[in-house]
Short mmCIF file of C-alpha atoms in Angstrom, two decimals:
data_model
loop_
_atom_site.label_atom_id
_atom_site.label_comp_id
_atom_site.label_asym_id
_atom_site.label_seq_id
_atom_site.Cartn_x
_atom_site.Cartn_y
_atom_site.Cartn_z
CA MET A 1 -23.23 -6.08 17.66
CA ILE A 2 -23.08 -4.10 14.44
CA HIS A 3 -22.25 -6.10 11.29
CA PRO A 4 -18.91 -5.26 9.57
CA SER A 5 -20.72 -4.30 6.37
CA GLU A 6 -22.78 -1.74 8.31
CA GLU A 7 -19.61 -0.31 9.82
CA LEU A 8 -18.06 0.02 6.38
CA GLN A 9 -21.16 1.60 4.88
CA GLN A 10 -21.23 4.08 7.76
CA LEU A 11 -17.56 4.86 7.08
CA ILE A 12 -18.33 5.62 3.43
CA GLN A 13 -21.37 7.73 4.36
CA HIS A 14 -19.23 9.62 6.86
CA MET A 15 -16.68 10.39 4.13
CA GLN A 16 -19.52 11.68 1.97
CA ARG A 17 -20.09 14.45 4.51
CA VAL A 18 -17.02 15.99 2.88
CA ILE A 19 -16.75 14.27 -0.52
CA VAL A 20 -19.65 15.03 -2.84
CA GLY A 21 -20.71 12.06 -4.97
CA LYS A 22 -17.92 9.63 -5.95
CA ARG A 23 -19.51 6.82 -3.93
CA ARG A 24 -18.03 4.12 -6.15
CA VAL A 25 -14.55 5.70 -5.78
CA LEU A 26 -14.94 5.67 -2.00
CA GLU A 27 -16.14 2.08 -2.05
CA LEU A 28 -13.11 1.05 -4.11
CA LEU A 29 -10.74 2.91 -1.76
CA VAL A 30 -12.23 1.21 1.30
CA THR A 31 -11.99 -2.11 -0.56
CA ALA A 32 -8.28 -1.51 -1.26
CA LEU A 33 -7.73 -0.55 2.39
CA LEU A 34 -9.42 -3.74 3.62
CA SER A 35 -7.32 -5.76 1.14
CA GLU A 36 -4.11 -4.31 2.67
CA GLY A 37 -3.25 -2.96 -0.76
CA HIS A 38 -2.63 0.50 -2.20
CA ALA A 39 -4.46 2.68 -4.70
CA LEU A 40 -3.35 4.78 -7.67
CA LEU A 41 -5.71 7.67 -8.45
CA GLU A 42 -5.48 9.05 -11.98
CA ASP A 43 -7.26 12.13 -13.26
CA VAL A 44 -6.89 15.81 -14.01
CA PRO A 45 -5.88 18.27 -11.25
CA GLY A 46 -8.40 19.84 -8.91
CA ILE A 47 -11.03 17.11 -8.60
CA GLY A 48 -10.38 16.15 -4.98
CA LYS A 49 -7.70 13.44 -4.93
CA THR A 50 -5.88 15.00 -1.96
CA LEU A 51 -9.13 15.75 -0.16
CA ILE A 52 -10.20 12.10 -0.45
CA GLY A 53 -6.98 10.97 1.23
CA LYS A 54 -7.29 13.51 4.05
CA THR A 55 -10.93 12.59 4.61
CA LEU A 56 -10.20 8.87 4.84
CA ALA A 57 -7.42 9.47 7.36
CA ARG A 58 -9.66 11.75 9.46
CA CYS A 59 -12.52 9.22 9.45
CA ILE A 60 -10.31 6.37 10.73
CA ASN A 61 -8.54 8.68 13.21
CA GLY A 62 -5.24 7.83 11.54
CA THR A 63 -2.17 9.91 10.82
CA PHE A 64 -1.96 11.50 7.39
CA LYS A 65 1.13 12.62 5.50
CA ARG A 66 1.39 14.11 2.01
CA ILE A 67 4.49 14.10 -0.19
CA GLN A 68 4.63 16.36 -3.23
CA PHE A 69 6.82 14.44 -5.65
CA THR A 70 9.28 16.63 -7.58
CA PRO A 71 12.37 15.83 -9.68
CA ASP A 72 14.73 16.80 -6.82
CA LEU A 73 13.03 14.61 -4.18
CA LEU A 74 15.39 12.06 -2.59
CA PRO A 75 14.58 8.62 -1.14
CA SER A 76 15.54 9.87 2.34
CA ASP A 77 12.88 12.58 2.00
CA ILE A 78 10.35 9.73 2.08
CA THR A 79 11.83 7.05 4.34
CA GLY A 80 13.71 9.26 6.81
CA PHE A 81 17.40 9.43 7.71
CA SER A 82 19.86 8.94 10.57
CA VAL A 83 21.70 11.85 12.18
CA PHE A 84 24.87 11.43 14.25
CA ASN A 85 24.55 12.69 17.81
CA SER A 86 28.02 13.86 18.88
CA GLN A 87 27.03 13.94 22.58
CA THR A 88 25.94 10.30 22.76
CA GLY A 89 28.11 8.99 19.93
CA THR A 90 25.15 7.27 18.34
CA PHE A 91 22.94 7.78 15.31
CA THR A 92 19.35 8.96 15.83
CA PHE A 93 16.69 7.98 13.29
CA HIS A 94 14.44 10.80 12.07
CA PRO A 95 11.40 9.14 10.50
CA GLY A 96 10.14 10.40 7.16
CA PRO A 97 6.53 11.02 6.11
CA VAL A 98 6.17 7.33 5.22
CA MET A 99 5.50 6.75 8.93
CA ALA A 100 1.77 7.36 8.64
CA HIS A 101 -1.45 5.39 8.40
CA VAL A 102 -2.43 7.12 5.14
CA LEU A 103 0.32 8.40 2.85
CA LEU A 104 -0.59 10.55 -0.14
CA ALA A 105 2.10 10.33 -2.82
CA ASP A 106 1.04 13.31 -4.91
CA GLU A 107 2.03 13.26 -8.61
CA ILE A 108 4.27 10.27 -8.12
CA ASN A 109 5.27 10.32 -11.81
CA ARG A 110 7.05 13.67 -11.38
CA THR A 111 10.04 12.30 -9.48
CA ILE A 112 12.99 10.21 -10.61
CA PRO A 113 12.74 6.38 -10.70
CA ARG A 114 15.21 6.03 -7.79
CA THR A 115 12.87 7.95 -5.52
CA GLN A 116 9.78 6.19 -6.87
CA SER A 117 11.34 2.83 -6.04
CA SER A 118 12.04 3.88 -2.46
CA LEU A 119 8.35 3.27 -1.80
CA LEU A 120 8.50 -0.36 -2.96
CA GLU A 121 9.68 -1.87 0.33
CA SER A 122 7.13 0.19 2.26
CA MET A 123 4.26 -0.85 0.03
CA GLY A 124 5.19 -4.53 -0.13
CA GLU A 125 6.66 -5.27 3.28
CA PHE A 126 5.13 -2.54 5.51
CA GLN A 127 8.60 -1.52 6.68
CA VAL A 128 11.51 0.75 5.77
CA THR A 129 15.23 0.05 6.01
CA VAL A 130 17.60 2.95 6.70
CA ASP A 131 21.32 2.35 7.28
CA ASN A 132 20.71 -1.40 7.55
CA VAL A 133 18.15 -0.93 10.32
CA THR A 134 14.55 -1.98 9.62
CA TYR A 135 11.64 0.00 11.07
CA PRO A 136 8.03 -1.24 10.99
CA LEU A 137 5.36 1.06 9.61
CA PRO A 138 2.11 1.91 11.40
CA ARG A 139 -0.74 -0.47 10.66
CA PRO A 140 -2.83 -0.07 8.71
CA PHE A 141 -0.51 1.50 6.14
CA PHE A 142 -2.25 2.74 3.02
CA VAL A 143 -0.60 4.53 0.09
CA ILE A 144 -2.77 6.67 -2.17
CA ALA A 145 -0.66 7.77 -5.12
CA THR A 146 -1.87 10.25 -7.72
CA GLN A 147 -0.94 10.77 -11.35
CA ASN A 148 -1.86 13.62 -13.65
CA PRO A 149 -2.61 12.22 -17.13
CA ILE A 150 -1.97 15.61 -18.77
CA GLU A 151 1.19 17.74 -18.88
CA MET A 152 3.45 14.74 -19.38
CA ASP A 153 6.58 16.85 -20.05
CA GLY A 154 9.20 16.28 -17.38
CA THR A 155 7.50 13.21 -15.93
CA PHE A 156 8.84 9.72 -15.24
CA PRO A 157 6.15 7.12 -15.98
CA LEU A 158 5.92 4.40 -13.36
CA PRO A 159 7.58 1.18 -14.57
CA GLU A 160 5.37 -1.88 -14.90
CA ALA A 161 6.98 -3.52 -11.85
CA GLN A 162 5.90 -0.60 -9.66
CA LEU A 163 2.45 -0.30 -11.23
CA ASP A 164 1.97 -3.94 -10.25
CA ARG A 165 2.44 -2.96 -6.59
CA PHE A 166 -0.79 -0.97 -6.66
CA LEU A 167 -3.77 -3.16 -5.97
CA MET A 168 -6.07 -0.78 -7.86
CA ARG A 169 -5.96 2.06 -10.32
CA ILE A 170 -9.01 4.30 -10.02
CA ASP A 171 -10.24 7.08 -12.30
CA LEU A 172 -12.29 9.78 -10.57
CA GLY A 173 -13.95 11.72 -13.38
CA TYR A 174 -15.55 15.17 -13.32
CA PRO A 175 -18.57 15.82 -11.09
CA THR A 176 -22.03 16.19 -12.56
CA ILE A 177 -23.73 19.61 -12.56
CA PRO A 178 -25.79 18.82 -9.40
CA GLU A 179 -22.66 17.49 -7.67
CA GLU A 180 -20.63 20.56 -8.59
CA THR A 181 -23.43 22.81 -7.35
CA SER A 182 -23.46 20.86 -4.08
CA ILE A 183 -19.67 21.32 -3.80
CA LEU A 184 -20.09 25.10 -4.08
CA GLU A 185 -22.75 25.08 -1.39
CA ARG A 186 -20.88 22.77 0.98
CA PHE A 187 -17.60 24.68 0.81
CA GLN A 188 -19.07 28.21 0.63
CA GLU A 189 -18.42 29.17 4.25
CA ASN A 190 -16.20 26.55 5.86
CA ASP A 191 -14.19 23.46 5.03
CA PRO A 192 -16.34 20.54 6.27
CA LEU A 193 -13.21 18.42 6.79
CA LEU A 194 -12.11 20.64 9.70
CA SER A 195 -15.18 19.71 11.76
CA LEU A 196 -15.40 16.05 10.68
CA PRO A 197 -15.06 13.75 13.73
CA PRO A 198 -13.49 10.28 13.39
CA ILE A 199 -15.89 7.36 13.15
CA THR A 200 -13.52 4.44 13.76
CA THR A 201 -9.91 3.70 14.71
CA PRO A 202 -6.83 2.22 13.00
CA GLU A 203 -7.10 -0.75 15.36
CA ARG A 204 -10.66 -1.45 14.20
CA ILE A 205 -9.59 -1.20 10.57
CA GLY A 206 -6.96 -3.85 11.35
CA GLU A 207 -9.70 -6.08 12.79
CA LEU A 208 -11.82 -5.55 9.66
CA GLN A 209 -8.85 -6.52 7.52
CA GLN A 210 -8.77 -9.79 9.45
CA GLU A 211 -12.54 -10.18 8.87
CA ARG A 212 -11.89 -9.77 5.16
CA SER A 213 -9.35 -12.57 5.16
CA HIS A 214 -12.00 -14.94 6.56
CA VAL A 215 -14.52 -14.30 3.74
CA HIS A 216 -15.01 -17.68 2.04
CA VAL A 217 -13.65 -18.27 -1.46
CA SER A 218 -14.89 -21.52 -2.97
CA SER A 219 -12.76 -23.75 -5.17
CA SER A 220 -14.90 -22.84 -8.20
CA ILE A 221 -14.24 -19.11 -7.58
CA ARG A 222 -10.51 -19.73 -7.21
CA ASP A 223 -10.56 -21.63 -10.49
CA TYR A 224 -12.47 -18.74 -12.10
CA LEU A 225 -9.88 -16.24 -10.83
CA SER A 226 -7.03 -18.31 -12.21
CA ARG A 227 -8.70 -18.76 -15.59
CA LEU A 228 -9.40 -15.04 -15.90
CA VAL A 229 -5.82 -14.05 -15.22
CA GLN A 230 -4.48 -16.84 -17.43
CA ALA A 231 -6.71 -15.61 -20.25
CA THR A 232 -5.10 -12.16 -20.05
CA ARG A 233 -1.71 -13.79 -20.71
CA GLN A 234 -2.99 -15.76 -23.69
CA HIS A 235 -4.93 -12.97 -25.40
CA PRO A 236 -3.44 -12.25 -28.86
CA SER A 237 -3.34 -8.48 -28.23
CA VAL A 238 -1.44 -8.75 -24.95
CA ARG A 239 2.33 -8.75 -24.70
CA TYR A 240 2.45 -9.30 -20.93
CA GLY A 241 -0.62 -10.35 -18.99
CA ALA A 242 -1.43 -10.03 -15.32
CA SER A 243 0.97 -11.57 -12.79
CA PRO A 244 0.25 -14.04 -9.95
CA ARG A 245 0.35 -11.00 -7.66
CA ALA A 246 -2.64 -9.72 -9.66
CA THR A 247 -4.50 -12.99 -9.04
CA LEU A 248 -3.92 -12.65 -5.30
CA SER A 249 -4.93 -9.00 -5.41
CA LEU A 250 -8.16 -9.80 -7.25
CA GLN A 251 -9.01 -12.47 -4.69
CA LYS A 252 -8.38 -10.13 -1.75
CA ALA A 253 -10.33 -7.31 -3.38
CA SER A 254 -13.24 -9.66 -4.13
CA GLN A 255 -13.29 -10.75 -0.48
CA ALA A 256 -13.33 -7.12 0.66
CA TRP A 257 -16.08 -6.23 -1.82
CA ALA A 258 -18.18 -9.18 -0.61
CA LEU A 259 -17.70 -8.04 3.01
CA LEU A 260 -18.75 -4.53 1.99
CA GLN A 261 -21.92 -5.99 0.48
CA GLY A 262 -22.71 -7.92 3.66
CA ARG A 263 -21.74 -11.40 2.45
CA ALA A 264 -19.39 -13.94 4.02
CA TYR A 265 -18.55 -15.51 0.66
CA VAL A 266 -17.37 -14.35 -2.79
CA ILE A 267 -19.55 -14.70 -5.89
CA PRO A 268 -18.56 -14.24 -9.56
CA ASP A 269 -20.15 -10.78 -9.60
CA ASP A 270 -17.58 -9.62 -7.04
CA VAL A 271 -14.73 -10.80 -9.26
CA GLN A 272 -16.20 -9.14 -12.34
CA GLU A 273 -16.89 -5.89 -10.49
CA LEU A 274 -13.27 -5.58 -9.31
CA SER A 275 -11.54 -6.95 -12.43
CA GLY A 276 -11.25 -3.50 -14.05
CA PRO A 277 -9.64 -1.57 -11.19
CA VAL A 278 -7.37 -4.52 -10.33
CA LEU A 279 -6.29 -5.80 -13.75
CA LEU A 280 -6.41 -3.00 -16.34
CA HIS A 281 -3.19 -1.27 -15.27
CA ARG A 282 -1.38 -4.60 -15.32
CA LEU A 283 -2.09 -5.44 -18.97
CA ILE A 284 0.70 -4.48 -21.38
CA LEU A 285 -0.49 -4.58 -24.96
CA LYS A 286 1.63 -5.26 -28.01
CA PRO A 287 2.81 -2.02 -29.69
CA GLU A 288 1.01 -2.79 -32.93
CA GLU A 289 -2.25 -3.34 -31.03
CA ARG A 290 -1.93 0.04 -29.33
CA LEU A 291 -1.36 1.63 -32.74
CA ARG A 292 -4.58 0.01 -33.93
CA GLY A 293 -6.38 1.74 -31.07
CA ILE A 294 -7.00 -1.39 -29.01
CA SER A 295 -7.35 -0.57 -25.30
CA PRO A 296 -6.77 -2.74 -22.21
CA ARG A 297 -10.46 -2.31 -21.35
CA GLU A 298 -11.53 -3.88 -24.65
CA VAL A 299 -9.18 -6.77 -24.01
CA LEU A 300 -10.51 -7.30 -20.49
CA GLU A 301 -14.11 -7.23 -21.71
CA GLU A 302 -13.26 -9.95 -24.24
CA VAL A 303 -11.60 -11.99 -21.50
CA LEU A 304 -14.63 -11.68 -19.21
CA ARG A 305 -16.89 -12.83 -22.04
CA SER A 306 -14.69 -15.76 -23.00
CA VAL A 307 -14.13 -17.31 -19.55
CA PRO A 308 -17.07 -19.44 -18.35
CA VAL A 309 -18.70 -18.15 -15.18
CA PRO A 310 -19.00 -20.82 -12.45
CA LEU A 311 -22.49 -21.92 -11.48
CA PRO A 312 -23.72 -21.00 -7.99
CA THR A 313 -23.13 -23.65 -5.34
#
């Protein structure tokens, strides 16, 4: 029987039949999916954020829905709404695009906070409530939200409470010259996504999520996780450090990363590797520190240096 890590590596390689380069980004996305979390992609337009979401959904044979967030978008445009049927005298629920395995929330910072917050129940509880009736979402349910760091006029920055709902924030970056040349060649005649067959199923992804939960986390690693997060709260440059939800997220992500590497246990390297994507967007610096040019990354690097790494057992 094929090992879960081999399955996951094959999934990433299959995605690379469409996505050129960006292997670390794909590994982080798969890690977030296994952790039953959600990902926030940040970078300039046109570098493949939507294509990555479509490719992941195609590879797992899951449903994919995309929402273009605009200032006039309403919560019901996401969750769905009930319509009265005069013939039966009952209300019929019309599900919104949130009823998908992979939901791409494109430019989520371009809609009003009320609409942004309509995703909170879906992301946290894997359900939606419309007219006091609760509907379960498909499993797995994975939100990939995107933000454009430029053209900030007319945007509504995500509040810290909602940023905390994203297990990871991932920066894509521009392709290298060889990668961009390969993109031109690959997409010259046809879109490779159209002919990409699925390689797994949503049900199998659910089983792999269960496999992730069984990856061993020793008491020394749990202590290391707690000390790291506690150190973010005590750092002199930080106004608000990472929350307990961040500690849980870092543990789940470290388990998923270990499974991806073919291990049944977490090591300190896993925690350190995932600390940036999981913790950086959760650190709120003091205003005077931001004015001095201090960045969350510098703070996290100091924290990683200051917290003793547990010895192997």
